[in-house]
Coordinates of C-alpha atoms and ligand atoms in Angstrom, one line a residue:
Chain A
X1 CA -48.9 49.5 8.9
X2 CA -48.0 51.3 5.7
X3 CA -46.1 53.8 7.7
X4 CA -44.3 51.0 9.4
X5 CA -43.4 49.1 6.2
X6 CA -41.9 52.2 4.6
X7 CA -39.8 52.9 7.6
X8 CA -38.7 49.3 7.6
X9 CA -37.5 49.5 4.0
X10 CA -35.7 52.8 4.7
X11 CA -33.9 51.4 7.7
X12 CA -30.4 49.9 7.4
X13 CA -31.8 46.5 8.5
X14 CA -34.6 46.6 5.9
X15 CA -32.2 47.5 3.2
X16 CA -30.1 44.5 4.0
X17 CA -33.2 42.4 4.0
X18 CA -33.9 43.5 0.4
X19 CA -30.2 42.8 -0.5
X20 CA -30.5 39.3 0.9
X21 CA -33.9 38.6 -0.6
X22 CA -32.9 39.7 -4.1
X23 CA -29.6 38.0 -3.7
X24 CA -31.2 34.6 -2.9
X25 CA -33.6 35.1 -5.8
X26 CA -30.7 35.6 -8.1
X27 CA -29.1 32.5 -6.6
X28 CA -32.1 30.4 -7.4
X29 CA -32.1 31.8 -10.9
X30 CA -28.5 30.7 -11.4
X31 CA -29.6 27.1 -10.7
X32 CA -32.0 27.2 -13.6
X33 CA -29.5 28.9 -15.8
X34 CA -26.7 26.4 -15.1
X35 CA -29.1 23.4 -15.7
X36 CA -29.9 24.7 -19.2
X37 CA -26.2 25.2 -19.9
X38 CA -25.5 21.7 -18.8
X39 CA -27.7 20.4 -21.7
X40 CA -24.8 20.8 -24.0
X41 CA -23.2 17.8 -22.3
X42 CA -25.7 15.5 -24.0
X43 CA -23.1 16.1 -26.7
X44 CA -25.9 15.7 -29.3
X45 CA -24.9 18.6 -31.5
X46 CA -26.8 21.0 -29.3
X47 CA -30.2 19.4 -29.9
X48 CA -31.2 19.2 -26.3
X49 CA -29.6 22.6 -25.5
X50 CA -31.5 24.2 -28.4
X51 CA -34.7 22.7 -27.2
X52 CA -34.2 24.1 -23.7
X53 CA -33.1 27.5 -24.9
X54 CA -36.1 27.6 -27.2
X55 CA -38.4 26.9 -24.4
X56 CA -36.8 29.7 -22.3
X57 CA -37.0 32.1 -25.1
X58 CA -40.6 31.5 -26.0
X59 CA -42.5 30.3 -23.0
X60 CA -44.9 32.9 -21.7
X61 CA -44.4 32.1 -18.0
X62 CA -40.6 32.4 -18.4
X63 CA -41.1 35.7 -20.1
X64 CA -43.0 37.0 -17.0
X65 CA -40.4 35.5 -14.7
X66 CA -37.7 37.2 -16.8
X67 CA -39.2 40.6 -16.0
X68 CA -39.1 39.7 -12.3
X69 CA -35.5 38.7 -12.8
X70 CA -34.5 42.1 -14.2
X71 CA -36.4 43.9 -11.5
X72 CA -34.6 41.7 -8.9
X73 CA -31.2 42.5 -10.4
X74 CA -32.0 46.2 -10.5
X75 CA -33.3 46.3 -7.0
X76 CA -30.1 44.4 -5.8
X77 CA -27.8 46.9 -7.6
X78 CA -29.7 50.0 -6.4
X79 CA -29.7 48.8 -2.8
X80 CA -26.0 47.9 -3.2
X81 CA -25.3 51.5 -4.3
X82 CA -27.4 53.0 -1.5
X83 CA -25.9 50.8 1.2
X84 CA -22.3 51.3 0.0
X85 CA -22.6 55.1 -0.2
X86 CA -24.1 55.2 3.3
X87 CA -21.4 52.9 4.6
X88 CA -18.6 55.0 3.2
X89 CA -20.0 58.1 4.9
X90 CA -19.9 56.4 8.3
X91 CA -16.1 56.7 8.5
X92 CA -15.1 60.0 6.9
X93 CA -11.6 59.9 8.4
X94 CA -9.8 56.7 7.6
X95 CA -7.3 54.9 9.7
X96 CA -3.6 55.4 8.9
X97 CA -3.0 51.7 9.7
X98 CA -5.8 49.1 9.7
X99 CA -5.2 45.4 10.0
X100 CA -8.5 44.0 8.7
X101 CA -7.1 40.7 7.5
X102 CA -7.0 39.2 11.0
X103 CA -10.7 39.7 11.7
X104 CA -12.4 39.2 8.3
X105 CA -12.1 37.6 4.9
X106 CA -11.1 39.9 2.1
X107 CA -14.1 38.9 -0.1
X108 CA -16.5 39.7 2.7
X109 CA -15.1 43.2 2.7
X110 CA -15.1 43.5 -1.1
X111 CA -18.8 42.7 -2.0
X112 CA -19.1 46.1 -3.7
X113 CA -16.0 45.6 -5.8
X114 CA -17.0 42.0 -6.7
X115 CA -20.5 43.2 -7.5
X116 CA -19.2 45.9 -9.8
X117 CA -17.0 43.3 -11.6
X118 CA -20.1 41.1 -11.9
X119 CA -22.1 44.0 -13.3
X120 CA -19.5 44.6 -15.9
X121 CA -19.5 41.0 -16.8
X122 CA -23.3 40.9 -16.9
X123 CA -23.3 43.7 -19.4
X124 CA -20.9 41.8 -21.7
X125 CA -22.9 38.6 -21.2
X126 CA -26.2 40.2 -22.0
X127 CA -24.7 41.9 -25.1
X128 CA -23.3 38.5 -26.2
X129 CA -26.4 36.4 -25.8
X130 CA -29.5 38.0 -24.5
X131 CA -29.7 41.0 -26.8
X132 CA -29.0 39.0 -30.0
X133 CA -31.6 36.4 -29.0
X134 CA -34.2 39.1 -28.5
X135 CA -33.2 40.7 -31.8
X136 CA -33.3 37.4 -33.6
X137 CA -36.8 36.8 -32.2
X138 CA -38.1 40.3 -32.9
X139 CA -35.7 41.0 -35.8
X140 CA -38.1 43.2 -37.7
X141 CA -38.2 45.7 -34.9
X142 CA -34.5 45.9 -34.6
X143 CA -34.2 48.2 -37.5
X144 CA -35.9 50.9 -35.5
X145 CA -33.1 51.0 -32.9
X146 CA -30.5 50.9 -35.7
X147 CA -29.0 47.6 -34.4
X148 CA -27.5 45.2 -36.9
X149 CA -27.5 41.6 -35.7
X150 CA -23.8 40.7 -35.8
X151 CA -22.4 37.8 -37.8
X152 CA -23.0 34.5 -36.2
X153 CA -26.0 35.7 -34.4
X154 CA -28.4 35.6 -37.3
X155 CA -29.0 32.0 -36.5
X156 CA -29.7 32.7 -32.8
X157 CA -33.3 31.9 -33.2
X158 CA -32.9 28.6 -35.0
X159 CA -29.7 27.4 -33.5
X160 CA -28.4 29.1 -30.4
X161 CA -25.9 26.3 -29.9
X162 CA -24.0 27.3 -33.1
X163 CA -24.0 30.9 -31.8
X164 CA -22.5 29.7 -28.6
X165 CA -19.7 28.0 -30.4
X166 CA -19.0 31.2 -32.4
X167 CA -18.8 33.3 -29.3
X168 CA -16.6 30.9 -27.3
X169 CA -14.1 30.4 -30.1
X170 CA -12.8 33.8 -29.1
X171 CA -10.1 33.4 -26.3
X172 CA -10.6 37.0 -25.1
X173 CA -14.3 36.4 -24.5
X174 CA -13.6 33.1 -22.8
X175 CA -11.1 34.9 -20.5
X176 CA -13.6 37.6 -19.6
X177 CA -16.2 34.8 -18.7
X178 CA -13.7 33.0 -16.5
X179 CA -12.8 36.2 -14.7
X180 CA -16.5 37.0 -14.3
X181 CA -17.0 33.6 -12.7
X182 CA -14.2 34.1 -10.3
X183 CA -15.9 37.3 -9.1
X184 CA -19.2 35.4 -8.9
X185 CA -17.6 32.7 -6.8
X186 CA -16.3 35.1 -4.2
X187 CA -19.5 37.2 -4.2
X188 CA -21.5 34.1 -3.5
X189 CA -19.1 32.6 -1.0
X190 CA -19.8 35.5 1.3
X191 CA -23.3 36.4 0.0
X192 CA -25.0 33.0 0.3
X193 CA -24.5 32.7 4.1
X194 CA -24.7 36.5 4.6
X195 CA -28.2 36.6 3.3
X196 CA -29.4 34.1 6.0
X197 CA -27.7 36.2 8.7
X198 CA -29.5 39.3 7.3
X199 CA -32.8 37.5 7.6
X200 CA -32.0 36.7 11.2
X201 CA -31.4 33.0 10.6
X202 CA -28.4 32.1 12.7
X203 CA -28.5 29.0 14.8
X204 CA -25.8 26.9 16.2
X205 CA -27.3 23.7 14.7
X206 CA -28.1 25.0 11.2
X207 CA -25.5 27.8 10.5
X208 CA -22.6 25.4 9.9
X209 CA -24.9 23.6 7.4
X210 CA -25.8 26.8 5.6
X211 CA -22.2 27.8 5.4
X212 CA -21.1 24.6 3.8
X213 CA -24.1 24.6 1.5
X214 CA -23.1 28.1 0.5
X215 CA -19.5 26.9 -0.2
X216 CA -20.5 23.9 -2.3
X217 CA -23.2 25.9 -4.1
X218 CA -20.7 28.6 -5.0
X219 CA -18.1 26.2 -6.1
X220 CA -20.3 23.9 -8.2
X221 CA -22.3 26.7 -9.9
X222 CA -19.1 28.5 -10.9
X223 CA -17.3 25.3 -12.1
X224 CA -20.3 24.3 -14.1
X225 CA -20.6 27.7 -15.7
X226 CA -16.9 27.8 -16.4
X227 CA -16.9 24.3 -18.0
X228 CA -19.1 25.6 -20.8
X229 CA -16.8 28.2 -22.4
X230 CA -13.8 25.9 -21.7
X231 CA -15.2 22.8 -23.3
X232 CA -16.6 24.7 -26.3
X233 CA -13.4 26.6 -26.8
X234 CA -11.4 23.4 -26.7
X235 CA -13.8 21.8 -29.1
X236 CA -14.6 19.0 -26.7
X237 CA -18.4 19.3 -27.3
X238 CA -19.8 18.9 -30.7
Chain B
X1 CA 17.9 49.5 31.0
X2 CA 17.0 46.5 33.1
X3 CA 16.8 43.0 31.6
X4 CA 14.0 42.6 29.0
X5 CA 13.0 46.2 29.0
X6 CA 12.1 47.7 25.6
X7 CA 12.7 50.8 23.6
X8 CA 9.8 51.7 21.3
X9 CA 8.8 54.2 18.8
X10 CA 5.2 55.4 19.2
X11 CA 3.2 57.2 16.5
X12 CA 0.3 58.7 18.3
X13 CA -2.7 60.7 16.9
X14 CA -2.7 64.2 18.2
X15 CA -5.6 66.4 17.6
X16 CA -6.4 69.5 19.7
X17 CA -10.1 69.5 19.1
X18 CA -12.8 68.0 16.9
X19 CA -12.8 71.1 14.7
X20 CA -9.0 71.1 14.1
X21 CA -7.1 68.7 11.9
X22 CA -4.9 66.2 13.6
X23 CA -1.8 64.2 12.7
X24 CA 0.4 61.3 13.9
X25 CA 3.3 62.5 16.1
X26 CA 6.3 60.3 16.8
X27 CA 7.5 59.8 20.4
X28 CA 10.4 57.5 21.3
X29 CA 9.9 55.8 24.7
X30 CA 12.8 54.1 26.6
X31 CA 13.1 51.4 29.2
X32 CA 9.6 50.1 29.1
X33 CA 9.0 47.1 31.3
X34 CA 7.2 44.2 29.6
X35 CA 5.0 43.9 32.7
X36 CA 3.5 47.3 32.2
X37 CA 0.1 47.6 30.8
X38 CA -0.3 49.6 27.6
X39 CA -1.9 52.4 29.5
X40 CA 0.9 52.4 32.1
X41 CA 3.3 52.9 29.2
X42 CA 1.2 55.9 28.2
X43 CA 1.4 57.2 31.8
X44 CA 5.2 57.0 31.6
X45 CA 5.2 58.9 28.3
X46 CA 2.8 61.5 29.6
X47 CA 5.0 62.2 32.7
X48 CA 7.9 62.8 30.3
X49 CA 5.8 65.2 28.2
X50 CA 4.6 67.1 31.3
X51 CA 8.2 67.3 32.6
X52 CA 9.1 68.8 29.2
X53 CA 6.2 71.2 29.5
X54 CA 4.4 69.7 26.6
X55 CA 0.7 68.8 26.7
X56 CA 0.1 65.2 27.7
X57 CA -1.8 62.8 25.4
X58 CA -5.4 62.7 26.2
X59 CA -6.9 59.2 26.3
X60 CA -10.0 57.7 27.9
X61 CA -9.5 55.2 30.8
X62 CA -11.2 54.5 34.0
X63 CA -11.3 51.0 35.6
X64 CA -8.1 49.7 34.1
X65 CA -9.4 46.2 34.6
X66 CA -11.5 45.5 31.5
X67 CA -15.0 46.4 32.7
X68 CA -15.7 50.0 32.0
X69 CA -15.0 50.0 28.2
X70 CA -13.4 53.5 28.2
X71 CA -9.9 52.7 26.9
X72 CA -10.5 53.1 23.2
X73 CA -7.4 52.9 21.1
X74 CA -6.7 51.4 17.7
X75 CA -3.2 50.0 18.1
X76 CA -1.3 49.0 14.9
X77 CA -4.6 48.8 13.1
X78 CA -6.5 46.7 15.6
X79 CA -9.0 47.8 18.2
X80 CA -7.5 47.3 21.7
X81 CA -4.3 46.0 20.1
X82 CA -2.9 42.7 18.8
X83 CA -4.7 40.4 21.3
X84 CA -8.3 39.2 21.2
X85 CA -10.8 39.2 24.1
X86 CA -9.2 42.0 26.0
X87 CA -9.4 45.8 26.3
X88 CA -6.4 48.2 26.0
X89 CA -5.9 48.3 29.7
X90 CA -5.6 44.5 29.8
X91 CA -2.9 44.6 27.1
X92 CA 0.7 44.2 28.4
X93 CA 3.8 45.5 26.8
X94 CA 5.1 41.9 26.6
X95 CA 2.9 41.7 23.5
X96 CA 5.5 43.9 21.7
X97 CA 9.1 43.5 20.9
X98 CA 12.1 45.8 21.6
X99 CA 12.4 48.2 18.8
X100 CA 8.8 48.0 17.6
X101 CA 7.0 50.9 16.1
X102 CA 3.5 51.2 17.4
X103 CA 0.8 53.3 15.7
X104 CA -2.1 54.5 18.0
X105 CA -5.2 56.1 16.6
X106 CA -8.6 56.9 18.1
X107 CA -11.8 55.0 17.2
X108 CA -12.8 56.3 13.7
X109 CA -16.4 56.8 13.0
X110 CA -18.7 59.6 12.0
X111 CA -20.8 58.9 15.0
X112 CA -17.7 59.0 17.3
X113 CA -16.2 62.4 16.7
X114 CA -12.8 63.0 18.2
X115 CA -12.9 65.2 21.3
X116 CA -9.1 65.5 21.8
X117 CA -6.2 63.2 20.8
X118 CA -7.4 59.6 21.4
X119 CA -10.6 60.5 23.1
X120 CA -13.8 60.2 21.2
X121 CA -17.4 61.2 22.0
X122 CA -19.4 58.0 22.4
X123 CA -22.6 59.6 23.5
X124 CA -24.3 58.3 20.4
X125 CA -24.3 54.9 22.2
X126 CA -26.0 56.5 25.1
X127 CA -28.7 58.0 22.9
X128 CA -29.3 54.6 21.4
X129 CA -29.6 53.1 24.9
X130 CA -32.0 55.8 26.0
X131 CA -34.3 54.8 23.2
X132 CA -35.1 51.4 24.7
X133 CA -32.2 49.7 26.4
X134 CA -34.2 49.3 29.6
X135 CA -37.4 48.0 31.1
X136 CA -39.9 50.7 32.0
X137 CA -42.0 48.9 34.6
X138 CA -40.9 48.4 38.2
X139 CA -40.4 44.6 38.4
X140 CA -40.6 44.8 42.2
X141 CA -38.5 43.0 44.8
X142 CA -36.7 39.8 43.9
X143 CA -39.1 36.8 43.6
X144 CA -38.7 33.3 44.7
X145 CA -36.2 31.7 42.4
X146 CA -38.6 29.5 40.5
X147 CA -41.6 31.8 40.2
X148 CA -40.6 32.9 36.7
X149 CA -39.1 30.0 34.9
X150 CA -36.5 31.0 32.3
X151 CA -34.7 28.3 30.3
X152 CA -31.1 28.0 31.2
X153 CA -30.0 28.6 27.6
X154 CA -31.9 31.8 27.4
X155 CA -30.6 33.0 30.7
X156 CA -27.1 32.3 29.6
X157 CA -27.5 34.0 26.2
X158 CA -29.1 37.0 27.9
X159 CA -26.3 37.2 30.4
X160 CA -23.6 36.9 27.7
X161 CA -25.3 39.8 25.7
X162 CA -25.4 41.9 28.9
X163 CA -21.6 41.5 29.2
X164 CA -21.2 44.2 26.5
X165 CA -19.3 47.1 28.1
X166 CA -20.2 49.6 25.4
X167 CA -16.6 50.1 24.4
X168 CA -17.2 50.7 20.7
X169 CA -14.5 48.3 19.5
X170 CA -17.1 46.8 17.2
X171 CA -17.7 50.1 15.5
X172 CA -14.0 50.9 15.4
X173 CA -13.3 47.6 13.7
X174 CA -16.2 47.4 11.3
X175 CA -15.3 48.4 7.7
X176 CA -18.7 50.3 7.7
X177 CA -18.4 51.7 11.2
X178 CA -21.6 49.8 12.0
X179 CA -22.9 49.6 15.6
X180 CA -24.9 46.5 15.0
X181 CA -23.0 44.3 17.5
X182 CA -23.5 46.8 20.3
X183 CA -27.2 47.5 19.6
X184 CA -27.8 43.8 19.0
X185 CA -26.3 43.0 22.4
X186 CA -28.5 45.6 24.1
X187 CA -31.6 44.4 22.3
X188 CA -30.9 40.7 23.0
X189 CA -30.2 41.1 26.6
X190 CA -33.9 42.0 27.1
X191 CA -35.5 40.2 24.2
X192 CA -34.5 36.8 25.7
X193 CA -36.2 37.4 29.1
X194 CA -39.9 37.5 29.9
X195 CA -39.5 41.0 31.5
X196 CA -38.1 42.3 28.3
X197 CA -40.6 40.8 26.0
X198 CA -43.3 43.3 26.9
X199 CA -41.6 46.2 25.2
X200 CA -39.7 44.1 22.7
X201 CA -41.2 45.5 19.5
X202 CA -40.9 49.2 20.3
X203 CA -37.5 48.7 21.8
X204 CA -35.9 47.2 18.7
X205 CA -37.6 49.7 16.4
X206 CA -36.6 52.7 18.4
X207 CA -33.1 51.6 19.0
X208 CA -32.5 50.7 15.3
X209 CA -34.0 54.1 14.3
X210 CA -31.6 55.9 16.6
X211 CA -28.7 53.8 15.4
X212 CA -29.4 54.9 11.8
X213 CA -30.0 58.5 12.8
X214 CA -26.6 58.6 14.5
X215 CA -24.9 57.8 11.2
X216 CA -23.5 54.4 11.9
X217 CA -23.0 52.2 8.8
X218 CA -25.0 49.1 8.0
X219 CA -23.9 45.5 8.5
X220 CA -22.1 43.5 5.8
X221 CA -21.8 40.5 8.0
X222 CA -18.0 40.4 7.7
X223 CA -17.9 39.3 11.4
X224 CA -14.9 41.5 12.2
X225 CA -16.7 42.9 15.2
X226 CA -17.2 39.5 16.8
X227 CA -13.4 38.9 16.5
X228 CA -12.4 42.2 18.1
X229 CA -15.1 42.4 20.8
X230 CA -13.4 42.2 24.2
X231 CA -16.4 40.5 25.7
X232 CA -17.0 37.9 23.0
X233 CA -20.4 39.1 22.0
X234 CA -21.5 36.8 19.2
X235 CA -23.0 37.4 15.7
X236 CA -26.0 35.4 16.9
X237 CA -27.1 38.6 18.6
X238 CA -27.1 40.5 15.3
X239 CA -29.3 37.7 13.8
X240 CA -31.6 37.9 16.7
X241 CA -31.9 41.7 16.3
X242 CA -32.6 41.3 12.5
X243 CA -35.3 38.8 13.5
X244 CA -36.8 40.9 16.2
X245 CA -36.8 43.9 13.9
X246 CA -38.6 42.0 11.1
X247 CA -41.2 40.6 13.5
X248 CA -41.6 44.0 15.2
X249 CA -42.4 45.6 11.8
X250 CA -44.8 42.9 10.9
X251 CA -46.8 43.0 14.1
X252 CA -47.1 46.7 14.8
Ligands
LIG301 C1 -26.0 37.0 -10.3 C2 -25.7 38.0 -9.6 C3 -25.7 38.2 -8.1 C4 -26.0 37.4 -7.1 C5 -26.5 36.0 -7.2 C6 -25.8 38.1 -5.9 C7 -26.1 37.7 -4.6 C8 -25.8 38.4 -3.4 C9 -26.1 37.9 -2.1 C10 -26.8 36.6 -1.7 C11 -25.8 38.9 -1.2 C12 -25.8 38.9 0.3 C13 -27.0 39.7 0.8 C14 -26.8 39.9 2.3 O1 -25.8 40.0 2.8 O2 -27.9 40.0 3.0 C15 -25.2 39.9 -2.0 C16 -24.7 41.1 -1.5 C17 -24.2 42.1 -2.2 N1 -24.2 42.3 -3.6 FE1 -24.8 40.9 -4.9 N2 -25.4 39.4 -6.2 C18 -25.3 39.5 -7.6 C19 -25.0 40.6 -8.3 C20 -24.5 41.8 -7.8 C21 -24.2 43.0 -8.5 C22 -24.3 43.1 -10.0 C23 -23.8 43.9 -7.6 C24 -23.4 45.3 -7.8 C25 -23.4 46.1 -8.8 C26 -23.9 43.3 -6.3 C27 -23.6 44.0 -5.2 C28 -23.7 43.5 -3.9 C29 -23.2 44.1 -2.7 C30 -22.5 45.5 -2.6 C31 -23.5 43.3 -1.6 C32 -23.2 43.5 -0.2 C33 -24.1 44.5 0.5 C34 -23.7 44.6 2.0 O3 -23.8 43.6 2.7 O4 -23.2 45.6 2.4 N3 -24.3 42.1 -6.4 N4 -25.3 39.6 -3.3
LIG302 S1 -20.4 44.5 21.4 FE1 -18.3 44.2 22.2 S2 -17.1 45.6 21.0 FE2 -19.2 46.3 20.8 S3 -19.5 47.8 22.4 FE3 -20.1 45.9 23.3 S4 -18.3 45.0 24.3 FE4 -17.6 46.7 22.9
LIG303 S1 -10.0 51.3 31.3 FE1 -11.9 50.3 31.8 S2 -12.0 48.7 30.3 FE2 -10.0 49.6 30.0

């Protein structure tokens, strides 16, 4: 059995299984994330949002899940690298002419590129919010790594909503976020339904439903995420 | 030039052997009838080359009626040319216009090395087949029709999978040069029938292991293979193989 499971994980099919599994896990996390973001729409000076954010920052169960989340992202990225490298070796001599547009969607062929853009966005995003939150929470220890909490973040612990407003007052950051979300949209548009296929779930009755669910999920999640920097930038939310 | 005949410019991959580099070579062809098949057009060109004492272009072909799967050519960037649901031998010159430039390349995959010109070595497919694409017991003489009831849907799906001619267009088309559609068809053909179920778990494990060992890429589910497959093998087969593989690894 142990022999079998290690050969499963090393096989091309097993790797895609991990890809899909971690991908769907990240997809479920995005639902939680977007719900918390949406708390700003109570338009109550960030009171509800701060409560939700405070819960996420301090609850012990969430802290455990957070570790799982990071492991999931890392596993997804590592598998993505391994699979992409293996795939590019499978065709050493390229075609002089290749008409791929007739047989597949560009975003299905660009998962690696979209994923890389996502990763770059993720780094910016973590540096904007996650790192300062942790530093604000464990501020005393920050000195050891020589990191100064930047202006506007000092209040991250007490009032994350104010920190949000500071970050999204910057049009460059807002643009980076919107571009990150475009990448996310196309990554999910292919990834959502692709994961089910990788698990072997393809059925003439259910696959059309999975595909449209994937489309609406990708669209709604990305629009909701995008609405936050936009409304804050425009000062529509107080 | 009789009415409707075409003059074309061909750019064809010439490569003397797998160990030598190749390149695209330009050949003008004149007075091609729109009713010729693409391979007949090659025959015309080859006769001209032979007459000029040049070496003819080597390309695979056998049945010339869409059943053997030999006629591997990537034509203007598409496996078997601009039409879907057919092989190169079923492609007619009326699919092109007078004055067109047509680029012809071999299947490109690490697991399909070029032998010469447009001919590639597809024995990697045979080695995958040899790992389990069969039933090892003698099933005896044909039984009475209803002794072994098989649901119509399963029989149809198995038959459709068995329509795979092993041409390799799926590999040639896939951005990862993945053989998933071919292997999935071969696995499904048996997995759906009671006779095939006996060896189902070892079959899928061994065939997948051989597929990986041959250096084919993995599946990104772009579905390009399904579009270019001349026999309409569907992605449902790939899902079935994924399922079979998962189950096989859980049970033994
Ligand atoms: C929130 C972030 C992300 C989510 C929700 C997500 C989700 C998914 C899903 C569901 C799949 C489909 C899996 C399958 O086909 O079985 C997928 C595939 C993929 N992801 Fe992600 N992903 C995310 C981030 C990333 C990042 C950061 C990278 C790369 C650095 C990446 C690279 C890839 C690649 C290369 C594939 C395609 C693999 C293949 O089929 O060949 N993803 N992703
Ligand atoms: S699955 Fe289709 S494209 Fe692939 S080898 Fe079989 S017939 Fe050819
Ligand atoms: S030559 Fe047999 S399928 Fe084309």
